[in-house]
Amino acid sequence: VSVSAVIPAERPRIEFDTERRTPASQLRAMLESEELSFLMEAHDGLSARIAEVEGFEAIWASGFSMSTALGVRDSDEASWSQLLNVVECMRGAAEIPILVDGDAGYGNFNTARRFALKAERIGVGGVCFEDKLYPKMNSFVGDDHCLADVKKFCGKLSACKEGQENADFCVIARTEALIAGHGLDEALRRADAYREAGADAIFIHSRKRSAEEIEMFAREWGGRLPLVIAPTTYASTTPAETFRRSGISSVIWANQSMRAAVAAMRRVCRAIRSTESVIHADVELASLEEVFQLLEYDELKEAERRFAAV
Ligand code: SPV
Ligand code: MG
């Protein structure tokens, strides 16, 4: 069976929302824009709110970070409904569009499209699936990253595109070809098959210490679809300007808020435990006032005045 055999000849026509107001249309506009944009990782309602307040254009609902916050490993240990419950909290806490990490789609084309549709109904802007096998393992762990069959993965993407309700909803295809050590040609071959299957953007992942292979990929890709990257291992050696020059559409800061929380919680717990006091820890803490402000306690006071008075 050729790749094209699993792709419907006539895909539903996508009508673009010219006002660009839904989360999906905002995410689509961001991906398709010439400007480099940044998605900040979030793993719960609070981190989503903070990403928005700090000015990010969009949120990456990271499987790694949400799993970590749930106390489990990034190997499909959390169920997809658990993860979407977390995403629903984010959706309630922030208005900027959310791109949800859908891992490898939790099984076959059917579980992937059910996940995508449920995510769309929660009100996220798009989902991202990677071409690995279920259960997947985090891309930075070990060397045992088996890739999915290209045709099967294309079937997943096409099923999601055909099942979406809002024309602007984005399905992003992530190839792990470079992570799995297959090289540039295989990454390009896969990305192009995913484009033909209906993907709206390609997430090209790398875990090298430099951006060289990403730059090479971008050059060869030539803008066939918007490119998304998560420069976790190479961001410190690469200024954002390099991504701009390479024609990258969007950069995902995939896990920094979660790792900041881990570091801060450990420091504070250690200080309080060892000194039997909060005197030393207190300087690092957000004030209660800051927390109340972030979650708009004032609005509740005002609403009480308007609606609860009898
Ligand atoms: C995630 O944030 O869950 C990702 C990106 O998938 S990575 O951890 O780099 O694989
Ligand atoms: Mg992930």
PDB file of C-alpha atoms and ligand atoms in Angstrom:
ATOM      1  CA  VAL A   1       0.000   0.000   0.000  1.00  0.00           C
ATOM      2  CA  SER A   2       1.447   3.361  -0.925  1.00  0.00           C
ATOM      3  CA  VAL A   3       1.254   6.342   1.404  1.00  0.00           C
ATOM      4  CA  SER A   4      -1.336   7.988  -0.830  1.00  0.00           C
ATOM      5  CA  ALA A   5      -3.632   4.952  -0.561  1.00  0.00           C
ATOM      6  CA  VAL A   6      -4.536   5.841   3.049  1.00  0.00           C
ATOM      7  CA  ILE A   7      -5.149   9.498   2.269  1.00  0.00           C
ATOM      8  CA  PRO A   8      -8.601  10.432   1.039  1.00  0.00           C
ATOM      9  CA  ALA A   9      -8.397  11.937  -2.445  1.00  0.00           C
ATOM     10  CA  GLU A  10     -10.869  14.682  -1.530  1.00  0.00           C
ATOM     11  CA  ARG A  11     -10.107  16.210   1.846  1.00  0.00           C
ATOM     12  CA  PRO A  12     -12.764  18.532   3.294  1.00  0.00           C
ATOM     13  CA  ARG A  13     -12.052  22.084   2.223  1.00  0.00           C
ATOM     14  CA  ILE A  14     -10.762  24.253   5.034  1.00  0.00           C
ATOM     15  CA  GLU A  15     -12.515  27.602   5.335  1.00  0.00           C
ATOM     16  CA  PHE A  16     -10.360  30.105   7.168  1.00  0.00           C
ATOM     17  CA  ASP A  17     -11.834  32.267   9.885  1.00  0.00           C
ATOM     18  CA  THR A  18     -10.897  35.730   8.664  1.00  0.00           C
ATOM     19  CA  GLU A  19     -11.472  37.279  12.082  1.00  0.00           C
ATOM     20  CA  ARG A  20      -9.026  34.790  13.616  1.00  0.00           C
ATOM     21  CA  ARG A  21     -10.757  34.801  16.955  1.00  0.00           C
ATOM     22  CA  THR A  22     -11.063  31.181  18.063  1.00  0.00           C
ATOM     23  CA  PRO A  23      -8.129  29.483  19.822  1.00  0.00           C
ATOM     24  CA  ALA A  24      -7.724  27.357  16.694  1.00  0.00           C
ATOM     25  CA  SER A  25      -7.664  30.340  14.346  1.00  0.00           C
ATOM     26  CA  GLN A  26      -5.252  32.175  16.638  1.00  0.00           C
ATOM     27  CA  LEU A  27      -2.932  29.190  16.746  1.00  0.00           C
ATOM     28  CA  ARG A  28      -3.181  28.762  12.979  1.00  0.00           C
ATOM     29  CA  ALA A  29      -2.427  32.445  12.398  1.00  0.00           C
ATOM     30  CA  MET A  30       0.567  32.156  14.700  1.00  0.00           C
ATOM     31  CA  LEU A  31       1.921  29.092  12.910  1.00  0.00           C
ATOM     32  CA  GLU A  32       1.414  30.594   9.468  1.00  0.00           C
ATOM     33  CA  SER A  33       2.815  34.003  10.335  1.00  0.00           C
ATOM     34  CA  GLU A  34       6.262  35.075   9.115  1.00  0.00           C
ATOM     35  CA  GLU A  35       7.084  36.158  12.675  1.00  0.00           C
ATOM     36  CA  LEU A  36       8.899  33.774  15.002  1.00  0.00           C
ATOM     37  CA  SER A  37       6.574  32.940  17.913  1.00  0.00           C
ATOM     38  CA  PHE A  38       7.051  31.224  21.246  1.00  0.00           C
ATOM     39  CA  LEU A  39       4.916  28.682  23.086  1.00  0.00           C
ATOM     40  CA  MET A  40       5.489  28.315  26.821  1.00  0.00           C
ATOM     41  CA  GLU A  41       5.049  24.991  28.521  1.00  0.00           C
ATOM     42  CA  ALA A  42       2.329  24.647  31.120  1.00  0.00           C
ATOM     43  CA  HIS A  43       1.334  21.673  33.221  1.00  0.00           C
ATOM     44  CA  ASP A  44      -1.625  22.932  35.244  1.00  0.00           C
ATOM     45  CA  GLY A  45      -3.982  25.885  35.505  1.00  0.00           C
ATOM     46  CA  LEU A  46      -1.543  28.034  37.452  1.00  0.00           C
ATOM     47  CA  SER A  47       1.390  27.603  35.078  1.00  0.00           C
ATOM     48  CA  ALA A  48      -0.956  28.312  32.152  1.00  0.00           C
ATOM     49  CA  ARG A  49      -2.102  31.524  33.805  1.00  0.00           C
ATOM     50  CA  ILE A  50       1.497  32.568  34.491  1.00  0.00           C
ATOM     51  CA  ALA A  51       2.512  31.920  30.863  1.00  0.00           C
ATOM     52  CA  GLU A  52      -0.312  34.166  29.731  1.00  0.00           C
ATOM     53  CA  VAL A  53       0.349  36.912  32.267  1.00  0.00           C
ATOM     54  CA  GLU A  54       4.024  36.924  31.276  1.00  0.00           C
ATOM     55  CA  GLY A  55       3.081  37.629  27.674  1.00  0.00           C
ATOM     56  CA  PHE A  56       3.444  34.372  25.763  1.00  0.00           C
ATOM     57  CA  GLU A  57       1.442  33.980  22.566  1.00  0.00           C
ATOM     58  CA  ALA A  58       0.463  30.380  23.209  1.00  0.00           C
ATOM     59  CA  ILE A  59       0.828  27.427  25.555  1.00  0.00           C
ATOM     60  CA  TRP A  60       2.391  24.029  24.998  1.00  0.00           C
ATOM     61  CA  ALA A  61       0.493  21.495  27.125  1.00  0.00           C
ATOM     62  CA  SER A  62       3.550  19.310  27.523  1.00  0.00           C
ATOM     63  CA  GLY A  63       3.062  15.590  28.060  1.00  0.00           C
ATOM     64  CA  PHE A  64       6.364  15.454  29.925  1.00  0.00           C
ATOM     65  CA  SER A  65       5.505  18.343  32.232  1.00  0.00           C
ATOM     66  CA  MET A  66       1.894  17.314  32.877  1.00  0.00           C
ATOM     67  CA  SER A  67       3.013  13.742  33.598  1.00  0.00           C
ATOM     68  CA  THR A  68       5.715  15.002  35.949  1.00  0.00           C
ATOM     69  CA  ALA A  69       3.210  17.228  37.758  1.00  0.00           C
ATOM     70  CA  LEU A  70       0.959  14.173  38.135  1.00  0.00           C
ATOM     71  CA  GLY A  71       3.923  12.278  39.606  1.00  0.00           C
ATOM     72  CA  VAL A  72       4.291   9.770  36.778  1.00  0.00           C
ATOM     73  CA  ARG A  73       6.745   9.153  33.931  1.00  0.00           C
ATOM     74  CA  ASP A  74       6.504  10.512  30.415  1.00  0.00           C
ATOM     75  CA  SER A  75       5.823   7.111  28.934  1.00  0.00           C
ATOM     76  CA  ASP A  76       2.043   7.195  28.557  1.00  0.00           C
ATOM     77  CA  GLU A  77       1.616   6.356  32.232  1.00  0.00           C
ATOM     78  CA  ALA A  78      -1.047   9.012  32.666  1.00  0.00           C
ATOM     79  CA  SER A  79      -4.181   8.166  30.713  1.00  0.00           C
ATOM     80  CA  TRP A  80      -5.252  10.505  27.945  1.00  0.00           C
ATOM     81  CA  SER A  81      -8.409  11.450  29.805  1.00  0.00           C
ATOM     82  CA  GLN A  82      -6.323  12.377  32.870  1.00  0.00           C
ATOM     83  CA  LEU A  83      -4.167  14.605  30.688  1.00  0.00           C
ATOM     84  CA  LEU A  84      -7.153  16.249  29.043  1.00  0.00           C
ATOM     85  CA  ASN A  85      -8.577  16.987  32.508  1.00  0.00           C
ATOM     86  CA  VAL A  86      -5.384  18.920  33.184  1.00  0.00           C
ATOM     87  CA  VAL A  87      -5.701  20.680  29.811  1.00  0.00           C
ATOM     88  CA  GLU A  88      -9.259  21.649  30.703  1.00  0.00           C
ATOM     89  CA  CYS A  89      -7.935  23.362  33.852  1.00  0.00           C
ATOM     90  CA  MET A  90      -5.425  25.271  31.688  1.00  0.00           C
ATOM     91  CA  ARG A  91      -8.176  26.244  29.286  1.00  0.00           C
ATOM     92  CA  GLY A  92     -10.146  27.661  32.205  1.00  0.00           C
ATOM     93  CA  ALA A  93      -7.169  29.612  33.504  1.00  0.00           C
ATOM     94  CA  ALA A  94      -5.787  31.171  30.311  1.00  0.00           C
ATOM     95  CA  GLU A  95      -7.240  32.565  27.108  1.00  0.00           C
ATOM     96  CA  ILE A  96      -4.233  32.247  24.832  1.00  0.00           C
ATOM     97  CA  PRO A  97      -4.371  29.238  22.493  1.00  0.00           C
ATOM     98  CA  ILE A  98      -3.153  25.876  23.693  1.00  0.00           C
ATOM     99  CA  LEU A  99      -1.324  23.287  21.628  1.00  0.00           C
ATOM    100  CA  VAL A 100      -1.737  19.884  23.255  1.00  0.00           C
ATOM    101  CA  ASP A 101       0.953  17.237  23.175  1.00  0.00           C
ATOM    102  CA  GLY A 102      -0.929  14.083  22.115  1.00  0.00           C
ATOM    103  CA  ASP A 103       2.140  11.827  22.364  1.00  0.00           C
ATOM    104  CA  ALA A 104       1.861   9.034  19.772  1.00  0.00           C
ATOM    105  CA  GLY A 105      -1.932   9.153  19.725  1.00  0.00           C
ATOM    106  CA  TYR A 106      -2.546   6.486  22.409  1.00  0.00           C
ATOM    107  CA  GLY A 107      -2.884   3.586  19.998  1.00  0.00           C
ATOM    108  CA  ASN A 108      -4.188   3.675  16.468  1.00  0.00           C
ATOM    109  CA  PHE A 109      -5.918   6.180  14.154  1.00  0.00           C
ATOM    110  CA  ASN A 110      -9.110   5.813  16.171  1.00  0.00           C
ATOM    111  CA  THR A 111      -7.693   6.652  19.615  1.00  0.00           C
ATOM    112  CA  ALA A 112      -5.772   9.528  18.025  1.00  0.00           C
ATOM    113  CA  ARG A 113      -8.856  11.030  16.391  1.00  0.00           C
ATOM    114  CA  ARG A 114     -10.932  10.615  19.548  1.00  0.00           C
ATOM    115  CA  PHE A 115      -8.215  12.372  21.536  1.00  0.00           C
ATOM    116  CA  ALA A 116      -8.026  15.175  18.959  1.00  0.00           C
ATOM    117  CA  LEU A 117     -11.781  15.697  18.857  1.00  0.00           C
ATOM    118  CA  LYS A 118     -12.094  15.712  22.634  1.00  0.00           C
ATOM    119  CA  ALA A 119      -9.225  18.219  22.846  1.00  0.00           C
ATOM    120  CA  GLU A 120     -10.892  20.376  20.196  1.00  0.00           C
ATOM    121  CA  ARG A 121     -14.161  20.354  22.131  1.00  0.00           C
ATOM    122  CA  ILE A 122     -12.347  21.447  25.285  1.00  0.00           C
ATOM    123  CA  GLY A 123     -11.345  24.467  23.240  1.00  0.00           C
ATOM    124  CA  VAL A 124      -7.663  24.006  22.504  1.00  0.00           C
ATOM    125  CA  GLY A 125      -6.186  25.309  19.254  1.00  0.00           C
ATOM    126  CA  GLY A 126      -4.511  22.145  18.104  1.00  0.00           C
ATOM    127  CA  VAL A 127      -2.873  18.831  18.885  1.00  0.00           C
ATOM    128  CA  CYS A 128       0.531  17.417  18.087  1.00  0.00           C
ATOM    129  CA  PHE A 129       1.223  13.732  17.490  1.00  0.00           C
ATOM    130  CA  GLU A 130       4.661  12.142  17.197  1.00  0.00           C
ATOM    131  CA  ASP A 131       5.607   9.227  14.954  1.00  0.00           C
ATOM    132  CA  LYS A 132       6.556   6.820  17.741  1.00  0.00           C
ATOM    133  CA  LEU A 133       4.968   3.633  19.041  1.00  0.00           C
ATOM    134  CA  TYR A 134       2.654   3.382  22.045  1.00  0.00           C
ATOM    135  CA  PRO A 135       3.745   3.486  24.827  1.00  0.00           C
ATOM    136  CA  LYS A 136       6.234   6.164  23.850  1.00  0.00           C
ATOM    137  CA  MET A 137       9.227   7.172  25.966  1.00  0.00           C
ATOM    138  CA  ASN A 138      10.402  10.757  26.471  1.00  0.00           C
ATOM    139  CA  SER A 139      12.763  11.721  23.660  1.00  0.00           C
ATOM    140  CA  PHE A 140      15.644  12.472  26.033  1.00  0.00           C
ATOM    141  CA  VAL A 141      15.589   9.054  27.710  1.00  0.00           C
ATOM    142  CA  GLY A 142      17.668   6.207  26.286  1.00  0.00           C
ATOM    143  CA  ASP A 143      18.304   5.235  22.687  1.00  0.00           C
ATOM    144  CA  ASP A 144      15.412   2.906  22.128  1.00  0.00           C
ATOM    145  CA  HIS A 145      13.078   5.103  20.074  1.00  0.00           C
ATOM    146  CA  CYS A 146      11.202   3.002  17.545  1.00  0.00           C
ATOM    147  CA  LEU A 147       9.403   4.933  14.855  1.00  0.00           C
ATOM    148  CA  ALA A 148       5.879   4.244  13.684  1.00  0.00           C
ATOM    149  CA  ASP A 149       5.221   2.962  10.205  1.00  0.00           C
ATOM    150  CA  VAL A 150       4.886   6.018   7.952  1.00  0.00           C
ATOM    151  CA  LYS A 151       1.604   4.900   6.353  1.00  0.00           C
ATOM    152  CA  LYS A 152       0.001   4.108   9.712  1.00  0.00           C
ATOM    153  CA  PHE A 153       1.048   7.496  11.078  1.00  0.00           C
ATOM    154  CA  CYS A 154      -0.315   9.211   7.961  1.00  0.00           C
ATOM    155  CA  GLY A 155      -3.610   7.404   8.560  1.00  0.00           C
ATOM    156  CA  LYS A 156      -3.699   8.857  12.094  1.00  0.00           C
ATOM    157  CA  LEU A 157      -3.156  12.381  10.801  1.00  0.00           C
ATOM    158  CA  SER A 158      -5.746  12.057   8.035  1.00  0.00           C
ATOM    159  CA  ALA A 159      -8.307  10.615  10.465  1.00  0.00           C
ATOM    160  CA  CYS A 160      -7.814  13.592  12.803  1.00  0.00           C
ATOM    161  CA  LYS A 161      -8.045  16.129   9.983  1.00  0.00           C
ATOM    162  CA  GLU A 162     -11.193  14.533   8.642  1.00  0.00           C
ATOM    163  CA  GLY A 163     -12.799  14.386  12.097  1.00  0.00           C
ATOM    164  CA  GLN A 164     -12.157  17.956  13.231  1.00  0.00           C
ATOM    165  CA  GLU A 165     -15.154  20.254  13.698  1.00  0.00           C
ATOM    166  CA  ASN A 166     -13.517  23.668  13.390  1.00  0.00           C
ATOM    167  CA  ALA A 167     -11.761  24.260  10.082  1.00  0.00           C
ATOM    168  CA  ASP A 168      -8.893  26.106  11.768  1.00  0.00           C
ATOM    169  CA  PHE A 169      -8.097  23.385  14.308  1.00  0.00           C
ATOM    170  CA  CYS A 170      -4.434  22.446  13.845  1.00  0.00           C
ATOM    171  CA  VAL A 171      -2.984  18.958  13.681  1.00  0.00           C
ATOM    172  CA  ILE A 172       0.780  19.076  13.946  1.00  0.00           C
ATOM    173  CA  ALA A 173       2.911  16.119  12.924  1.00  0.00           C
ATOM    174  CA  ARG A 174       6.096  15.588  14.855  1.00  0.00           C
ATOM    175  CA  THR A 175       8.823  13.435  13.473  1.00  0.00           C
ATOM    176  CA  GLU A 176      11.258  11.739  15.794  1.00  0.00           C
ATOM    177  CA  ALA A 177      13.460  10.552  12.925  1.00  0.00           C
ATOM    178  CA  LEU A 178      16.470  12.568  14.141  1.00  0.00           C
ATOM    179  CA  ILE A 179      15.914  11.485  17.764  1.00  0.00           C
ATOM    180  CA  ALA A 180      15.858   7.851  16.609  1.00  0.00           C
ATOM    181  CA  GLY A 181      19.116   8.402  14.688  1.00  0.00           C
ATOM    182  CA  HIS A 182      17.718   7.968  11.177  1.00  0.00           C
ATOM    183  CA  GLY A 183      19.221  11.102   9.709  1.00  0.00           C
ATOM    184  CA  LEU A 184      18.098  14.021   7.631  1.00  0.00           C
ATOM    185  CA  ASP A 185      16.776  12.192   4.554  1.00  0.00           C
ATOM    186  CA  GLU A 186      14.427  10.021   6.586  1.00  0.00           C
ATOM    187  CA  ALA A 187      13.245  13.058   8.580  1.00  0.00           C
ATOM    188  CA  LEU A 188      12.486  14.903   5.334  1.00  0.00           C
ATOM    189  CA  ARG A 189      10.779  11.896   3.759  1.00  0.00           C
ATOM    190  CA  ARG A 190       8.545  11.489   6.803  1.00  0.00           C
ATOM    191  CA  ALA A 191       7.751  15.182   7.133  1.00  0.00           C
ATOM    192  CA  ASP A 192       6.705  15.313   3.491  1.00  0.00           C
ATOM    193  CA  ALA A 193       4.464  12.253   3.838  1.00  0.00           C
ATOM    194  CA  TYR A 194       2.831  13.882   6.881  1.00  0.00           C
ATOM    195  CA  ARG A 195       2.303  17.075   4.879  1.00  0.00           C
ATOM    196  CA  GLU A 196       0.546  15.075   2.183  1.00  0.00           C
ATOM    197  CA  ALA A 197      -1.586  13.370   4.827  1.00  0.00           C
ATOM    198  CA  GLY A 198      -2.943  16.770   5.877  1.00  0.00           C
ATOM    199  CA  ALA A 199      -0.698  17.979   8.724  1.00  0.00           C
ATOM    200  CA  ASP A 200      -0.853  21.739   9.286  1.00  0.00           C
ATOM    201  CA  ALA A 201       2.738  22.045  10.522  1.00  0.00           C
ATOM    202  CA  ILE A 202       5.780  19.873  11.164  1.00  0.00           C
ATOM    203  CA  PHE A 203       7.456  19.611  14.550  1.00  0.00           C
ATOM    204  CA  ILE A 204      11.034  18.550  13.856  1.00  0.00           C
ATOM    205  CA  HIS A 205      12.651  17.333  17.061  1.00  0.00           C
ATOM    206  CA  SER A 206      16.348  17.067  17.859  1.00  0.00           C
ATOM    207  CA  ARG A 207      18.295  16.381  21.020  1.00  0.00           C
ATOM    208  CA  LYS A 208      21.674  17.551  19.763  1.00  0.00           C
ATOM    209  CA  ARG A 209      23.636  20.186  21.662  1.00  0.00           C
ATOM    210  CA  SER A 210      23.721  22.429  18.624  1.00  0.00           C
ATOM    211  CA  ALA A 211      21.034  23.548  16.170  1.00  0.00           C
ATOM    212  CA  GLU A 212      23.009  22.359  13.144  1.00  0.00           C
ATOM    213  CA  GLU A 213      20.738  19.483  12.114  1.00  0.00           C
ATOM    214  CA  ILE A 214      17.636  21.623  12.648  1.00  0.00           C
ATOM    215  CA  GLU A 215      19.107  24.364  10.465  1.00  0.00           C
ATOM    216  CA  MET A 216      19.947  21.782   7.788  1.00  0.00           C
ATOM    217  CA  PHE A 217      16.451  20.349   7.951  1.00  0.00           C
ATOM    218  CA  ALA A 218      14.879  23.812   7.656  1.00  0.00           C
ATOM    219  CA  ARG A 219      17.042  24.632   4.655  1.00  0.00           C
ATOM    220  CA  GLU A 220      16.065  21.433   2.808  1.00  0.00           C
ATOM    221  CA  TRP A 221      12.436  21.718   3.843  1.00  0.00           C
ATOM    222  CA  GLY A 222      12.128  25.076   2.142  1.00  0.00           C
ATOM    223  CA  GLY A 223       8.965  26.240   3.856  1.00  0.00           C
ATOM    224  CA  ARG A 224       6.644  23.512   2.570  1.00  0.00           C
ATOM    225  CA  LEU A 225       4.727  23.836   5.886  1.00  0.00           C
ATOM    226  CA  PRO A 226       5.422  25.840   9.066  1.00  0.00           C
ATOM    227  CA  LEU A 227       8.154  24.321  11.234  1.00  0.00           C
ATOM    228  CA  VAL A 228       7.973  23.978  15.009  1.00  0.00           C
ATOM    229  CA  ILE A 229      10.932  23.103  17.253  1.00  0.00           C
ATOM    230  CA  ALA A 230      11.607  22.466  20.957  1.00  0.00           C
ATOM    231  CA  PRO A 231      15.239  23.481  21.455  1.00  0.00           C
ATOM    232  CA  THR A 232      15.596  22.034  24.983  1.00  0.00           C
ATOM    233  CA  THR A 233      19.152  20.798  24.429  1.00  0.00           C
ATOM    234  CA  TYR A 234      20.397  23.396  21.949  1.00  0.00           C
ATOM    235  CA  ALA A 235      18.709  26.633  23.041  1.00  0.00           C
ATOM    236  CA  SER A 236      21.635  27.668  25.219  1.00  0.00           C
ATOM    237  CA  THR A 237      24.008  27.490  22.241  1.00  0.00           C
ATOM    238  CA  THR A 238      21.588  29.105  19.798  1.00  0.00           C
ATOM    239  CA  PRO A 239      20.190  32.627  19.864  1.00  0.00           C
ATOM    240  CA  ALA A 240      16.568  33.021  18.746  1.00  0.00           C
ATOM    241  CA  GLU A 241      17.887  34.990  15.776  1.00  0.00           C
ATOM    242  CA  THR A 242      19.231  31.746  14.305  1.00  0.00           C
ATOM    243  CA  PHE A 243      15.742  30.233  14.360  1.00  0.00           C
ATOM    244  CA  ARG A 244      14.364  33.378  12.730  1.00  0.00           C
ATOM    245  CA  ARG A 245      16.964  33.204   9.978  1.00  0.00           C
ATOM    246  CA  SER A 246      16.195  29.527   9.391  1.00  0.00           C
ATOM    247  CA  GLY A 247      12.538  30.296   8.811  1.00  0.00           C
ATOM    248  CA  ILE A 248      11.299  28.442  11.896  1.00  0.00           C
ATOM    249  CA  SER A 249       7.701  29.351  12.670  1.00  0.00           C
ATOM    250  CA  SER A 250       7.452  28.578  16.383  1.00  0.00           C
ATOM    251  CA  VAL A 251       9.691  27.684  19.278  1.00  0.00           C
ATOM    252  CA  ILE A 252       8.337  25.570  22.134  1.00  0.00           C
ATOM    253  CA  TRP A 253       9.905  26.112  25.558  1.00  0.00           C
ATOM    254  CA  ALA A 254       8.866  22.599  26.451  1.00  0.00           C
ATOM    255  CA  ASN A 255       9.575  22.073  30.144  1.00  0.00           C
ATOM    256  CA  GLN A 256      11.116  25.165  31.777  1.00  0.00           C
ATOM    257  CA  SER A 257       8.197  26.094  34.072  1.00  0.00           C
ATOM    258  CA  MET A 258       7.947  22.562  35.394  1.00  0.00           C
ATOM    259  CA  ARG A 259      11.706  22.384  35.992  1.00  0.00           C
ATOM    260  CA  ALA A 260      11.639  25.803  37.672  1.00  0.00           C
ATOM    261  CA  ALA A 261       8.897  24.487  39.967  1.00  0.00           C
ATOM    262  CA  VAL A 262      10.907  21.338  40.785  1.00  0.00           C
ATOM    263  CA  ALA A 263      14.002  23.383  41.646  1.00  0.00           C
ATOM    264  CA  ALA A 264      12.082  25.957  43.711  1.00  0.00           C
ATOM    265  CA  MET A 265       9.990  23.412  45.612  1.00  0.00           C
ATOM    266  CA  ARG A 266      13.037  21.346  46.482  1.00  0.00           C
ATOM    267  CA  ARG A 267      15.012  24.383  47.659  1.00  0.00           C
ATOM    268  CA  VAL A 268      12.179  25.592  49.844  1.00  0.00           C
ATOM    269  CA  CYS A 269      11.355  22.155  51.278  1.00  0.00           C
ATOM    270  CA  ARG A 270      15.034  21.586  52.081  1.00  0.00           C
ATOM    271  CA  ALA A 271      15.384  24.967  53.781  1.00  0.00           C
ATOM    272  CA  ILE A 272      12.233  24.560  55.875  1.00  0.00           C
ATOM    273  CA  ARG A 273      13.054  20.982  56.802  1.00  0.00           C
ATOM    274  CA  SER A 274      16.628  21.707  57.847  1.00  0.00           C
ATOM    275  CA  THR A 275      15.987  24.950  59.772  1.00  0.00           C
ATOM    276  CA  GLU A 276      12.582  24.012  61.201  1.00  0.00           C
ATOM    277  CA  SER A 277      11.565  27.491  60.164  1.00  0.00           C
ATOM    278  CA  VAL A 278      10.376  29.470  57.164  1.00  0.00           C
ATOM    279  CA  ILE A 279      12.642  32.450  57.903  1.00  0.00           C
ATOM    280  CA  HIS A 280      15.151  31.514  55.187  1.00  0.00           C
ATOM    281  CA  ALA A 281      12.616  30.122  52.745  1.00  0.00           C
ATOM    282  CA  ASP A 282      10.291  33.101  52.923  1.00  0.00           C
ATOM    283  CA  VAL A 283      12.434  35.351  50.728  1.00  0.00           C
ATOM    284  CA  GLU A 284      11.947  32.968  47.802  1.00  0.00           C
ATOM    285  CA  LEU A 285       8.209  32.694  48.107  1.00  0.00           C
ATOM    286  CA  ALA A 286       5.554  34.496  46.122  1.00  0.00           C
ATOM    287  CA  SER A 287       3.533  36.646  48.478  1.00  0.00           C
ATOM    288  CA  LEU A 288      -0.037  35.618  49.164  1.00  0.00           C
ATOM    289  CA  GLU A 289      -1.028  38.892  47.520  1.00  0.00           C
ATOM    290  CA  GLU A 290       0.708  37.844  44.302  1.00  0.00           C
ATOM    291  CA  VAL A 291      -1.176  34.536  44.262  1.00  0.00           C
ATOM    292  CA  PHE A 292      -4.486  36.313  44.886  1.00  0.00           C
ATOM    293  CA  GLN A 293      -3.715  38.735  42.073  1.00  0.00           C
ATOM    294  CA  LEU A 294      -2.813  35.993  39.621  1.00  0.00           C
ATOM    295  CA  LEU A 295      -6.150  34.319  40.173  1.00  0.00           C
ATOM    296  CA  GLU A 296      -8.120  37.579  40.340  1.00  0.00           C
ATOM    297  CA  TYR A 297      -9.595  37.337  43.803  1.00  0.00           C
ATOM    298  CA  ASP A 298     -10.687  40.963  43.391  1.00  0.00           C
ATOM    299  CA  GLU A 299     -13.056  39.961  40.618  1.00  0.00           C
ATOM    300  CA  LEU A 300     -14.859  37.652  43.034  1.00  0.00           C
ATOM    301  CA  LYS A 301     -15.290  40.476  45.552  1.00  0.00           C
ATOM    302  CA  GLU A 302     -16.727  42.636  42.799  1.00  0.00           C
ATOM    303  CA  ALA A 303     -19.005  39.862  41.528  1.00  0.00           C
ATOM    304  CA  GLU A 304     -20.268  39.278  45.079  1.00  0.00           C
ATOM    305  CA  ARG A 305     -21.167  42.927  45.317  1.00  0.00           C
ATOM    306  CA  ARG A 306     -23.128  42.708  42.058  1.00  0.00           C
ATOM    307  CA  PHE A 307     -24.743  39.288  42.283  1.00  0.00           C
ATOM    308  CA  ALA A 308     -24.799  38.067  45.885  1.00  0.00           C
ATOM    309  CA  ALA A 309     -26.304  41.128  47.569  1.00  0.00           C
ATOM    310  CA  VAL A 310     -29.861  40.616  48.694  1.00  0.00           C
TER     311      VAL A 310
HETATM  312  C1  SPV B   1       6.970  17.335  25.897  1.00  0.00           C
HETATM  313  O1  SPV B   1       7.187  18.453  26.372  1.00  0.00           O
HETATM  314  O2  SPV B   1       6.255  16.494  26.451  1.00  0.00           O
HETATM  315  C2  SPV B   1       7.581  16.961  24.638  1.00  0.00           C
HETATM  316  C3  SPV B   1       8.799  17.613  24.211  1.00  0.00           C
HETATM  317  O3  SPV B   1       7.079  16.073  23.985  1.00  0.00           O
HETATM  318  S1  SPV B   1      10.128  16.617  24.699  1.00  0.00           S
HETATM  319  O4  SPV B   1      10.088  16.428  26.135  1.00  0.00           O
HETATM  320  O5  SPV B   1      11.286  17.360  24.247  1.00  0.00           O
HETATM  321  O6  SPV B   1      10.042  15.348  24.009  1.00  0.00           O
HETATM  322 MG    MG B   2       5.754  14.951  25.002  1.00  0.00          MG
END
